[in-house]
Tab-separated table of C-alpha atoms in Angstrom:
chain	number	residue	atom	x	y	z
A	1	MET	CA	110.823	-32.481	8.965
A	2	ARG	CA	106.994	-32.586	9.483
A	3	THR	CA	105.227	-35.953	9.535
A	4	THR	CA	101.896	-37.444	11.298
A	5	VAL	CA	103.829	-39.859	14.050
A	6	GLY	CA	107.238	-39.702	15.022
A	7	ILE	CA	108.846	-42.870	16.235
A	8	ILE	CA	111.842	-42.886	19.028
A	9	GLY	CA	113.217	-45.612	18.484
A	10	ALA	CA	115.165	-48.693	16.162
A	11	GLY	CA	114.168	-51.634	18.010
A	12	PRO	CA	111.509	-53.877	16.960
A	13	ALA	CA	108.568	-51.963	19.123
A	14	GLY	CA	109.101	-48.946	16.445
A	15	LEU	CA	109.969	-50.839	13.341
A	16	LEU	CA	106.935	-52.903	13.386
A	17	LEU	CA	104.404	-49.856	14.452
A	18	ALA	CA	105.865	-48.059	11.457
A	19	ARG	CA	105.698	-51.008	8.749
A	20	LEU	CA	101.360	-51.061	10.483
A	21	LEU	CA	101.645	-47.416	9.889
A	22	HIS	CA	102.703	-47.599	6.035
A	23	ASN	CA	100.233	-51.036	6.073
A	24	ALA	CA	97.206	-48.428	7.007
A	25	GLY	CA	98.755	-45.107	4.959
A	26	ILE	CA	99.165	-43.305	7.656
A	27	ASP	CA	103.344	-41.721	7.392
A	28	SER	CA	105.999	-41.899	9.646
A	29	VAL	CA	108.811	-40.693	10.732
A	30	VAL	CA	112.144	-43.601	12.829
A	31	LEU	CA	114.385	-41.506	14.932
A	32	GLU	CA	117.294	-44.498	16.258
A	33	SER	CA	120.461	-43.056	18.472
A	34	ARG	CA	122.037	-46.197	16.848
A	35	ASP	CA	123.620	-47.882	13.962
A	36	ARG	CA	121.779	-50.152	11.907
A	37	ALA	CA	124.592	-53.080	12.577
A	38	TYR	CA	124.201	-52.185	16.523
A	39	VAL	CA	120.316	-52.058	15.862
A	40	GLU	CA	120.935	-55.727	14.218
A	41	HIS	CA	123.057	-57.640	16.322
A	42	ARG	CA	121.855	-56.792	19.838
A	43	GLN	CA	120.830	-59.719	21.486
A	44	ARG	CA	117.769	-59.683	23.021
A	45	ALA	CA	114.456	-61.949	23.664
A	46	GLY	CA	113.761	-65.292	21.072
A	47	ILE	CA	110.185	-66.427	21.835
A	48	LEU	CA	107.353	-64.329	19.534
A	49	GLU	CA	103.490	-65.110	20.868
A	50	GLN	CA	100.823	-66.862	18.682
A	51	GLY	CA	99.266	-63.039	18.835
A	52	THR	CA	102.854	-61.808	17.724
A	53	VAL	CA	103.677	-64.340	14.766
A	54	ASP	CA	99.976	-63.312	13.847
A	55	VAL	CA	101.157	-59.121	13.598
A	56	LEU	CA	104.110	-60.199	11.870
A	57	ARG	CA	102.853	-62.493	9.171
A	58	ALA	CA	99.687	-59.800	8.756
A	59	ALA	CA	102.246	-56.846	8.200
A	60	GLY	CA	103.959	-58.514	5.327
A	61	ALA	CA	107.191	-59.217	7.584
A	62	GLY	CA	106.868	-62.903	8.004
A	63	GLU	CA	108.238	-64.931	5.868
A	64	ARG	CA	111.342	-65.094	7.151
A	65	MET	CA	110.208	-65.554	10.400
A	66	ASP	CA	108.594	-68.256	9.115
A	67	ARG	CA	110.965	-69.864	6.531
A	68	GLU	CA	113.794	-70.400	9.305
A	69	GLY	CA	111.954	-70.170	13.025
A	70	LEU	CA	110.945	-72.731	15.159
A	71	ARG	CA	107.744	-73.233	16.119
A	72	HIS	CA	107.387	-74.122	20.116
A	73	ASP	CA	104.115	-76.892	21.122
A	74	GLY	CA	104.798	-76.391	24.930
A	75	ILE	CA	107.939	-76.838	26.847
A	76	GLU	CA	108.736	-78.843	29.533
A	77	LEU	CA	108.847	-78.267	33.409
A	78	ARG	CA	112.168	-79.956	35.653
A	79	PHE	CA	110.985	-80.384	39.480
A	80	ALA	CA	113.601	-82.737	41.608
A	81	ARG	CA	115.019	-84.433	38.922
A	82	LYS	CA	111.486	-85.009	37.162
A	83	ARG	CA	110.280	-83.829	34.041
A	84	HIS	CA	106.595	-82.268	32.851
A	85	ARG	CA	105.268	-81.179	29.483
A	86	VAL	CA	103.075	-78.452	29.079
A	87	ASP	CA	101.059	-79.251	25.966
A	88	PHE	CA	100.144	-76.052	24.500
A	89	PRO	CA	98.210	-76.528	21.865
A	90	ALA	CA	96.334	-79.091	23.293
A	91	LEU	CA	96.093	-76.315	26.175
A	92	THR	CA	94.819	-74.150	24.810
A	93	GLY	CA	92.823	-74.442	21.382
A	94	GLY	CA	95.473	-74.666	19.284
A	95	ARG	CA	98.325	-72.378	20.320
A	96	SER	CA	101.560	-72.171	20.417
A	97	VAL	CA	104.603	-70.219	20.168
A	98	MET	CA	107.478	-68.977	17.726
A	99	VAL	CA	111.659	-69.229	18.642
A	100	TYR	CA	113.464	-67.040	16.006
A	101	ALA	CA	115.799	-63.831	17.557
A	102	GLN	CA	114.600	-60.377	18.141
A	103	THR	CA	118.085	-59.385	15.886
A	104	GLU	CA	116.546	-61.467	13.100
A	105	VAL	CA	112.403	-59.403	13.964
A	106	CYS	CA	114.205	-56.147	13.004
A	107	LYS	CA	116.630	-57.166	10.337
A	108	ASP	CA	113.164	-58.295	8.856
A	109	LEU	CA	111.255	-54.846	9.467
A	110	ILE	CA	113.958	-52.868	8.559
A	111	ALA	CA	114.710	-54.163	5.118
A	112	LEU	CA	110.735	-54.113	4.360
A	113	GLN	CA	110.928	-49.986	6.038
A	114	LEU	CA	113.900	-49.268	3.960
A	115	LYS	CA	112.647	-50.618	0.357
A	116	GLU	CA	108.789	-49.800	1.654
A	117	GLY	CA	108.312	-47.448	4.110
A	118	GLY	CA	109.215	-43.299	5.513
A	119	PRO	CA	112.397	-41.699	6.900
A	120	LEU	CA	114.067	-44.409	9.395
A	121	LEU	CA	117.285	-42.183	10.302
A	122	PHE	CA	119.900	-43.563	12.244
A	123	GLU	CA	122.350	-42.296	14.415
A	124	ALA	CA	119.995	-40.016	14.505
A	125	GLU	CA	119.640	-39.232	18.549
A	126	ALA	CA	116.202	-38.065	20.432
A	127	LEU	CA	116.838	-35.399	22.523
A	128	ALA	CA	113.995	-34.037	23.819
A	129	VAL	CA	109.749	-34.123	23.277
A	130	GLU	CA	108.568	-31.222	23.481
A	131	ASP	CA	104.895	-29.353	24.012
A	132	ALA	CA	103.581	-33.392	24.315
A	133	ASP	CA	100.044	-31.548	25.729
A	134	THR	CA	99.640	-29.430	22.654
A	135	GLY	CA	98.580	-30.490	19.326
A	136	HIS	CA	101.267	-30.017	17.636
A	137	PRO	CA	104.607	-32.395	20.142
A	138	ARG	CA	107.971	-32.260	18.367
A	139	VAL	CA	111.504	-34.084	18.675
A	140	ARG	CA	114.484	-32.709	19.303
A	141	PHE	CA	117.398	-34.548	17.562
A	142	ARG	CA	120.386	-34.498	17.043
A	143	HIS	CA	121.968	-36.129	13.292
A	144	ALA	CA	124.624	-36.422	11.096
A	145	GLY	CA	126.256	-33.079	12.946
A	146	ARG	CA	123.658	-30.827	13.582
A	147	GLU	CA	120.323	-29.829	15.956
A	148	ASP	CA	117.107	-30.487	13.998
A	149	VAL	CA	113.466	-30.874	15.012
A	150	LEU	CA	110.635	-33.162	13.641
A	151	GLU	CA	107.072	-32.158	13.989
A	152	CYS	CA	104.454	-34.197	14.265
A	153	ASP	CA	100.603	-34.717	14.592
A	154	TYR	CA	101.930	-37.477	17.168
A	155	VAL	CA	104.746	-39.187	19.188
A	156	VAL	CA	105.654	-42.713	20.117
A	157	GLY	CA	108.467	-43.935	22.342
A	158	CYS	CA	110.261	-46.652	21.883
A	159	ASP	CA	112.872	-45.642	23.125
A	160	GLY	CA	113.475	-48.293	25.518
A	161	PHE	CA	113.720	-47.526	30.055
A	162	TRP	CA	117.064	-44.401	29.145
A	163	GLY	CA	115.100	-43.247	26.343
A	164	VAL	CA	114.096	-39.365	26.531
A	165	ALA	CA	110.218	-40.030	25.260
A	166	ARG	CA	109.048	-40.860	29.250
A	167	GLN	CA	111.037	-37.943	30.936
A	168	ALA	CA	108.363	-35.401	28.854
A	169	ILE	CA	105.662	-37.067	30.915
A	170	PRO	CA	105.787	-34.692	34.825
A	171	SER	CA	106.598	-37.177	37.342
A	172	ASP	CA	104.124	-35.018	39.648
A	173	LEU	CA	101.173	-37.282	37.063
A	174	THR	CA	102.545	-40.308	37.491
A	175	GLN	CA	103.127	-42.976	39.520
A	176	VAL	CA	105.821	-45.354	39.387
A	177	PHE	CA	105.547	-49.583	40.594
A	178	GLU	CA	109.069	-51.659	40.615
A	179	ARG	CA	110.785	-55.049	41.798
A	180	THR	CA	114.434	-55.995	42.124
A	181	TYR	CA	114.858	-58.723	42.489
A	182	PRO	CA	117.629	-60.566	44.383
A	183	PHE	CA	119.606	-62.100	41.469
A	184	GLY	CA	120.070	-61.991	37.142
A	185	TRP	CA	120.827	-64.513	34.710
A	186	LEU	CA	124.152	-65.686	34.037
A	187	GLY	CA	123.697	-66.279	29.415
A	188	ILE	CA	125.557	-68.288	26.949
A	189	LEU	CA	125.377	-68.264	23.477
A	190	ALA	CA	127.603	-71.641	22.542
A	191	ASP	CA	127.638	-72.949	19.095
A	192	VAL	CA	125.903	-76.926	19.493
A	193	PRO	CA	122.637	-77.656	18.883
A	194	PRO	CA	119.613	-77.774	21.369
A	195	SER	CA	120.163	-80.387	23.499
A	196	HIS	CA	116.405	-80.925	23.875
A	197	ASP	CA	113.707	-80.207	20.850
A	198	GLU	CA	111.684	-77.779	23.172
A	199	LEU	CA	112.548	-75.003	26.115
A	200	VAL	CA	113.025	-76.311	29.454
A	201	TYR	CA	112.721	-74.518	32.523
A	202	ALA	CA	114.747	-75.971	35.853
A	203	ARG	CA	114.181	-75.341	39.424
A	204	HIS	CA	116.992	-76.345	41.572
A	205	ASP	CA	117.893	-76.409	45.548
A	206	ARG	CA	120.369	-74.474	43.785
A	207	GLY	CA	119.155	-72.350	41.909
A	208	PHE	CA	117.277	-71.997	38.489
A	209	ALA	CA	117.965	-73.065	34.429
A	210	LEU	CA	116.858	-72.507	31.438
A	211	LEU	CA	117.286	-74.831	28.474
A	212	SER	CA	116.987	-72.764	24.900
A	213	MET	CA	118.015	-72.017	21.311
A	214	ARG	CA	118.388	-69.397	18.473
A	215	SER	CA	118.674	-71.815	15.869
A	216	PRO	CA	118.458	-76.037	15.645
A	217	SER	CA	123.089	-75.586	16.241
A	218	VAL	CA	123.054	-72.617	18.595
A	219	SER	CA	122.848	-72.993	22.101
A	220	ARG	CA	120.834	-70.143	24.150
A	221	LEU	CA	121.399	-71.166	28.107
A	222	TYR	CA	121.031	-69.748	31.699
A	223	LEU	CA	122.147	-70.184	35.080
A	224	GLN	CA	120.356	-67.889	37.940
A	225	VAL	CA	123.331	-66.166	40.402
A	226	PRO	CA	123.775	-63.276	42.121
A	227	ALA	CA	122.650	-59.822	41.010
A	228	ASP	CA	126.913	-58.403	40.924
A	229	THR	CA	127.967	-60.999	39.308
A	230	ASP	CA	131.165	-60.783	36.356
A	231	ALA	CA	130.179	-62.994	33.907
A	232	GLU	CA	134.083	-63.235	33.367
A	233	THR	CA	134.400	-64.924	36.719
A	234	TRP	CA	132.474	-67.824	35.166
A	235	SER	CA	134.495	-69.936	33.142
A	236	ASP	CA	133.518	-72.311	31.128
A	237	GLU	CA	134.245	-75.596	32.403
A	238	ALA	CA	132.426	-74.301	36.011
A	239	ILE	CA	128.980	-72.778	33.377
A	240	TRP	CA	128.665	-76.823	31.927
A	241	ALA	CA	129.210	-77.858	34.570
A	242	GLU	CA	126.525	-76.516	36.580
A	243	LEU	CA	124.109	-76.883	33.483
A	244	GLU	CA	124.309	-80.080	33.778
A	245	ARG	CA	123.760	-80.434	37.780
A	246	ARG	CA	120.539	-78.047	37.476
A	247	PHE	CA	118.572	-80.073	34.903
A	248	GLU	CA	119.715	-83.152	35.491
A	249	THR	CA	117.385	-86.081	35.974
A	250	ALA	CA	116.043	-89.148	36.575
A	251	ASP	CA	116.638	-90.681	32.864
A	252	GLY	CA	119.770	-90.566	32.461
A	253	TRP	CA	118.922	-86.976	30.251
A	254	ARG	CA	122.327	-85.675	29.117
A	255	LEU	CA	123.955	-82.335	28.096
A	256	GLU	CA	125.504	-81.639	24.478
A	257	ARG	CA	128.784	-79.465	25.487
A	258	GLY	CA	130.122	-76.972	22.985
A	259	PRO	CA	132.303	-74.143	22.823
A	260	ILE	CA	130.570	-71.500	24.300
A	261	THR	CA	131.169	-67.951	22.387
A	262	GLN	CA	129.137	-65.120	24.247
A	263	LYS	CA	128.042	-64.654	28.078
A	264	SER	CA	126.625	-61.422	29.886
A	265	VAL	CA	124.616	-60.803	32.858
A	266	THR	CA	121.410	-59.838	33.001
A	267	PRO	CA	119.306	-58.295	35.699
A	268	MET	CA	116.419	-59.454	37.051
A	269	ARG	CA	113.691	-56.318	37.716
A	270	SER	CA	110.171	-56.092	37.113
A	271	TYR	CA	108.982	-52.007	36.644
A	272	VAL	CA	105.030	-50.546	34.478
A	273	HIS	CA	105.695	-46.009	34.764
A	274	GLU	CA	102.012	-44.794	35.249
A	275	PRO	CA	99.780	-43.879	32.490
A	276	MET	CA	101.638	-44.706	28.913
A	277	ARG	CA	100.135	-40.984	27.468
A	278	TYR	CA	100.542	-37.608	27.926
A	279	GLY	CA	98.971	-35.623	25.639
A	280	ARG	CA	99.699	-36.393	21.937
A	281	LEU	CA	102.999	-38.461	23.703
A	282	PHE	CA	102.904	-42.252	23.580
A	283	LEU	CA	104.638	-45.010	25.101
A	284	ALA	CA	105.527	-48.707	23.989
A	285	GLY	CA	107.513	-51.663	25.456
A	286	ASP	CA	110.519	-50.783	27.089
A	287	ALA	CA	110.177	-46.917	27.815
A	288	ALA	CA	106.722	-47.659	29.726
A	289	HIS	CA	107.541	-51.174	31.643
A	290	ILE	CA	109.733	-54.562	31.751
A	291	VAL	CA	109.020	-57.571	32.856
A	292	PRO	CA	111.598	-60.314	34.206
A	293	PRO	CA	112.786	-62.828	31.486
A	294	THR	CA	110.898	-65.817	32.690
A	295	GLY	CA	108.066	-65.546	30.935
A	296	ALA	CA	109.147	-63.861	28.020
A	297	LYS	CA	106.909	-61.038	28.011
A	298	GLY	CA	108.895	-58.626	27.171
A	299	LEU	CA	109.452	-57.957	23.117
A	300	ASN	CA	105.626	-59.203	22.794
A	301	LEU	CA	104.359	-56.860	25.519
A	302	ALA	CA	106.604	-53.496	23.177
A	303	VAL	CA	104.055	-55.078	20.496
A	304	GLY	CA	100.464	-55.696	21.236
A	305	ASP	CA	101.527	-51.192	22.578
A	306	VAL	CA	102.800	-50.399	19.737
A	307	VAL	CA	99.435	-52.360	17.643
A	308	THR	CA	97.066	-51.033	20.083
A	309	PHE	CA	98.620	-47.442	19.413
A	310	ALA	CA	98.081	-48.336	15.662
A	311	ARG	CA	94.349	-49.248	15.978
A	312	ALA	CA	93.171	-46.422	18.096
A	313	LEU	CA	95.010	-44.011	15.370
A	314	THR	CA	93.525	-46.101	11.519
A	315	TYR	CA	90.058	-46.102	13.964
A	316	GLU	CA	90.553	-41.782	14.978
A	317	ARG	CA	90.962	-42.032	11.157
A	318	GLU	CA	88.770	-43.445	10.024
A	319	THR	CA	86.099	-42.582	12.326
A	320	GLY	CA	86.817	-38.967	13.795
A	321	SER	CA	86.804	-40.672	16.881
A	322	PRO	CA	89.734	-40.436	19.157
A	323	GLU	CA	87.851	-42.840	21.616
A	324	LEU	CA	90.892	-45.338	21.157
A	325	LEU	CA	92.739	-42.978	21.361
A	326	ASP	CA	92.042	-41.651	24.974
A	327	ALA	CA	91.344	-45.108	26.305
A	328	TYR	CA	95.110	-46.638	25.512
A	329	SER	CA	96.813	-45.967	28.312
A	330	ALA	CA	94.650	-48.074	29.867
A	331	THR	CA	93.814	-50.714	27.205
A	332	CYS	CA	97.798	-51.558	27.522
A	333	LEU	CA	98.016	-51.552	30.935
A	334	ARG	CA	95.300	-54.618	31.382
A	335	ARG	CA	97.380	-56.102	29.086
A	336	VAL	CA	100.712	-55.310	31.075
A	337	TRP	CA	99.948	-55.991	34.280
A	338	GLN	CA	98.612	-59.812	33.047
A	339	ALA	CA	101.724	-60.568	31.743
A	340	GLU	CA	103.941	-58.713	34.818
A	341	ARG	CA	101.834	-60.885	37.247
A	342	PHE	CA	102.390	-64.361	35.192
A	343	SER	CA	106.331	-63.142	35.386
A	344	TYR	CA	106.001	-62.323	38.575
A	345	ASP	CA	105.012	-65.758	39.140
A	346	MET	CA	106.815	-67.858	36.333
A	347	THR	CA	110.199	-65.621	39.051
A	348	THR	CA	108.928	-66.678	42.145
A	349	LEU	CA	107.651	-70.132	41.090
A	350	LEU	CA	111.063	-71.228	39.666
A	351	HIS	CA	114.046	-69.272	41.308
A	352	ARG	CA	115.438	-69.950	43.839
A	353	ALA	CA	115.695	-66.355	46.780
A	354	PRO	CA	118.761	-66.025	48.343
A	355	GLU	CA	117.351	-66.208	51.955
A	356	ALA	CA	114.587	-69.254	50.738
A	357	THR	CA	113.697	-71.022	54.373
A	358	PRO	CA	112.973	-75.466	53.861
A	359	PHE	CA	109.493	-74.273	53.790
A	360	GLU	CA	109.574	-71.701	50.828
A	361	ASP	CA	111.190	-74.501	49.151
A	362	ARG	CA	108.620	-76.812	49.750
A	363	LEU	CA	105.642	-74.330	48.913
A	364	GLN	CA	106.986	-73.977	45.110
A	365	LEU	CA	107.670	-77.859	44.135
A	366	SER	CA	104.481	-77.772	45.742
A	367	ARG	CA	103.277	-76.137	43.261
A	368	LEU	CA	105.120	-77.495	40.724
A	369	GLU	CA	103.369	-80.714	41.347
A	370	ARG	CA	99.901	-78.490	40.849
A	371	ILE	CA	100.811	-77.683	37.346
A	372	ALA	CA	102.087	-81.315	36.897
A	373	SER	CA	98.778	-82.463	37.973
A	374	SER	CA	95.545	-80.385	37.164
A	375	ARG	CA	94.718	-79.741	34.177
A	376	ALA	CA	93.627	-75.996	35.023
A	377	ALA	CA	96.782	-74.939	37.189
A	378	GLU	CA	98.357	-76.756	32.870
A	379	THR	CA	96.111	-74.048	31.169
A	380	ASP	CA	96.652	-71.194	33.065
A	381	LEU	CA	100.590	-71.374	32.538
A	382	ALA	CA	100.179	-72.388	28.812
A	383	GLU	CA	97.140	-69.565	28.209
A	384	ALA	CA	99.166	-66.793	29.854
A	385	TYR	CA	102.726	-68.050	28.580
A	386	THR	CA	101.636	-68.276	24.559
A	387	GLY	CA	100.021	-64.703	25.675
A	388	PHE	CA	97.808	-62.606	26.258
A	389	PRO	CA	95.257	-61.234	23.554
A	390	PHE	CA	95.565	-57.564	22.418
A	391	GLY	CA	93.543	-54.823	23.263
């Protein structure tokens, strides 16, 4: 099998890249180790930055998002039983975010790829990327019970942290930067309308809490818990009671309860692999970087990566110059590190460390008071939350 761009992974990054290349007249093949049902139902991110929304619309993948997604013009910060709303459009020149689950993005892009795009092979396990430092890289993969080879001009690894793409980069050429946090998020899905029409980020002495949503009838909520927590040790009653404590305000706001349909614990870590390119192998998304979910950056960073690659390859096709391809890693990493910085800032702003001192508690509160009282500080948060420019 032969193609111009071999894409490993049919998450939102790999699927969007295939769409962008198709629209630019560049052929590709997507290899995905899981089946279609798994890809379309795995729960992940749900906040799309303004830039991501714009890219999906321009790619022809925004119709259902615009019909069913929930535009949000701000978030609410809660601390010391007080509430402060951050107004995104007023602070950013009109930018906002969209609540639209990753599962729905994948469904839309899969439907487009199968209807109009190149081959999308489910249950096709990539085994290795070979000859990445030559002009003819290849991907060995297993599909339908037999091994095969995908010959490419370029390979893009959108196969996540545990994928094979990053393993093809020699370790003596790489640097890894990481931080593991001593807490995680106990997340639930509940069949109850959201108790607030925008996301609520709560800092409490007992730990962080987040009120989010997946639709007008389904709430997504999170509690900070120790990193080694087993979700099943928390009863539904205990979860709701703890959420109520952490979201409590002085004005009598109430959290609505409902049946919990799913619960799990998400670990918290920061990770960056440099470089993001080796020869004709390019890394995108979680294959190269991970952020704690506090800043809602993971999916959006992956979109930035594939937009950068698609633009660079199109430029090379149109001009003959590899300049943008050569700059891929440096271009992406500038945005990645800004997102890492913002995600770290949001995490340390809102989560209480297990060994936090009274001094550190007061510093957190002073930082939140600064955001609530300073337009400059509030603007910095709003600009970062709604998204850094691509490229």
